[in-house]
Amino acid sequence: DKMAAGVARARFIDIGANLTDPMFQGVYRGKSKHAADLASVLQRAWAQGMDKMVITGTSLSDSVSAIAMASSNDQLYCTVGCHPTRCDEFDSDTGYLNQLRELIVANPSQVIAVGETGLDYARLEFCQRETQLKYFKQQIELALELDKPMFLHLRDAHSDFIDMMKALEKRPKGVVHSYDGPLDAAMQLIDLGFYIGLNGCSLRTAENLAVVAELPIERLMLETDCPWCDIRNTHAGAEHLKVSSSCLCHHHWTPEVALDDVFHGEEARQI
């Protein structure tokens, strides 16, 4: 029918893809398990209806790699920033923030947002709360200075995150990606002007599904967060798919099959 035909022709933008992850080079926990397959992953993605992808920068060094990758393909873009669990890197390099600034200014065609940055209180063993808050604020200021939107991370820190945004005289635009929090916090974020990014982690439990069902569709964005956050068969969201998400480990890798169902076009359409 017309609706099915329209969905089949749909083109997608993946707003968060960790294409610099060693897994795409066949490396798992420091050990090589198979040949690099990023080119094959991208080829499958374009064939399944993916039109553009935004590569996530999670640190200074990772952002450099993301820019290089985005420069190689006009369908790829990237973010530049420091993930909350890696913010100790600011303390070990006094020029860290300025180097992020220089990367953004020097690569306007590739860098479309500041991030990934935000707050993650679920993994404080990697970076303490006060450090995260300090450098999240600095990256917010950087985004406002350069008039860039933000690619935002939020885990178990909804109160501090929302309070910080409410206290700003001027707020940045952006998306809170991989959202898996409560409905009231999501609606506050939307009221503050942010979009909500959804991936498999957003559809893990029945409670997650109930939250997503209440969100206004015009404020939603789709992402894979690959090679993480696919829809697993154990997730509540899997029952709404007409195709099964068969997570493949490196032991069953073949060049023709996307590891972890990365960029599964049929899943994207059904979501």
PDB file of N, CA and C in Angstrom, residues 155 178-180 198-205 208 225 228-231 235:
ATOM      1  N   ARG A 155      22.963   9.919  32.298  1.00  0.00           N
ATOM      2  CA  ARG A 155      22.729   8.664  32.991  1.00  0.00           C
ATOM      3  C   ARG A 155      22.668   8.919  34.499  1.00  0.00           C
ATOM      4  N   SER A 178      20.397   8.466  23.503  1.00  0.00           N
ATOM      5  CA  SER A 178      20.288   7.170  24.191  1.00  0.00           C
ATOM      6  C   SER A 178      19.453   7.286  25.464  1.00  0.00           C
ATOM      7  N   TYR A 179      18.319   7.954  25.369  1.00  0.00           N
ATOM      8  CA  TYR A 179      17.541   8.243  26.575  1.00  0.00           C
ATOM      9  C   TYR A 179      16.872   6.978  27.107  1.00  0.00           C
ATOM     10  N   ASP A 180      17.028   6.740  28.415  1.00  0.00           N
ATOM     11  CA  ASP A 180      16.382   5.591  29.045  1.00  0.00           C
ATOM     12  C   ASP A 180      15.813   5.962  30.415  1.00  0.00           C
ATOM     13  N   LEU A 198      16.730   8.172  20.583  1.00  0.00           N
ATOM     14  CA  LEU A 198      16.330   6.805  20.934  1.00  0.00           C
ATOM     15  C   LEU A 198      17.182   5.774  20.210  1.00  0.00           C
ATOM     16  N   ASN A 199      17.550   4.718  20.942  1.00  0.00           N
ATOM     17  CA  ASN A 199      18.198   3.555  20.353  1.00  0.00           C
ATOM     18  C   ASN A 199      17.724   2.314  21.097  1.00  0.00           C
ATOM     19  N   GLY A 200      18.400   1.184  20.910  1.00  0.00           N
ATOM     20  CA  GLY A 200      17.958  -0.043  21.560  1.00  0.00           C
ATOM     21  C   GLY A 200      17.925   0.035  23.069  1.00  0.00           C
ATOM     22  N   CYS A 201      18.833   0.803  23.666  1.00  0.00           N
ATOM     23  CA  CYS A 201      18.839   0.959  25.121  1.00  0.00           C
ATOM     24  C   CYS A 201      17.613   1.721  25.620  1.00  0.00           C
ATOM     25  N   SER A 202      16.996   2.491  24.740  1.00  0.00           N
ATOM     26  CA  SER A 202      15.783   3.240  25.088  1.00  0.00           C
ATOM     27  C   SER A 202      14.551   2.346  25.082  1.00  0.00           C
ATOM     28  N   LEU A 203      14.705   1.114  24.585  1.00  0.00           N
ATOM     29  CA  LEU A 203      13.580   0.196  24.397  1.00  0.00           C
ATOM     30  C   LEU A 203      13.826  -1.124  25.127  1.00  0.00           C
ATOM     31  N   ARG A 204      14.653  -1.069  26.168  1.00  0.00           N
ATOM     32  CA  ARG A 204      15.091  -2.299  26.837  1.00  0.00           C
ATOM     33  C   ARG A 204      13.994  -2.924  27.696  1.00  0.00           C
ATOM     34  N   THR A 205      13.238  -2.110  28.432  1.00  0.00           N
ATOM     35  CA  THR A 205      12.252  -2.625  29.380  1.00  0.00           C
ATOM     36  C   THR A 205      10.845  -2.155  29.029  1.00  0.00           C
ATOM     37  N   ASN A 208      10.586   1.429  29.793  1.00  0.00           N
ATOM     38  CA  ASN A 208      11.140   2.254  28.719  1.00  0.00           C
ATOM     39  C   ASN A 208      10.123   2.453  27.613  1.00  0.00           C
ATOM     40  N   ASP A 225      23.936   4.227  18.090  1.00  0.00           N
ATOM     41  CA  ASP A 225      25.001   4.202  19.096  1.00  0.00           C
ATOM     42  C   ASP A 225      25.910   2.998  18.858  1.00  0.00           C
ATOM     43  N   TRP A 228      27.183  -0.411  19.911  1.00  0.00           N
ATOM     44  CA  TRP A 228      26.426  -0.710  21.129  1.00  0.00           C
ATOM     45  C   TRP A 228      24.943  -0.425  20.903  1.00  0.00           C
ATOM     46  N   CYS A 229      24.137  -0.771  21.884  1.00  0.00           N
ATOM     47  CA  CYS A 229      22.730  -0.326  21.982  1.00  0.00           C
ATOM     48  C   CYS A 229      21.819  -0.786  20.851  1.00  0.00           C
ATOM     49  N   ASP A 230      22.063  -1.964  20.296  1.00  0.00           N
ATOM     50  CA  ASP A 230      21.092  -2.524  19.355  1.00  0.00           C
ATOM     51  C   ASP A 230      19.914  -3.097  20.138  1.00  0.00           C
ATOM     52  N   ILE A 231      18.860  -3.462  19.437  1.00  0.00           N
ATOM     53  CA  ILE A 231      17.693  -4.067  20.079  1.00  0.00           C
ATOM     54  C   ILE A 231      17.945  -5.558  20.208  1.00  0.00           C
ATOM     55  N   HIS A 235      15.262  -7.733  24.963  1.00  0.00           N
ATOM     56  CA  HIS A 235      14.656  -6.427  25.233  1.00  0.00           C
ATOM     57  C   HIS A 235      13.147  -6.465  25.009  1.00  0.00           C
TER      58      HIS A 235
END
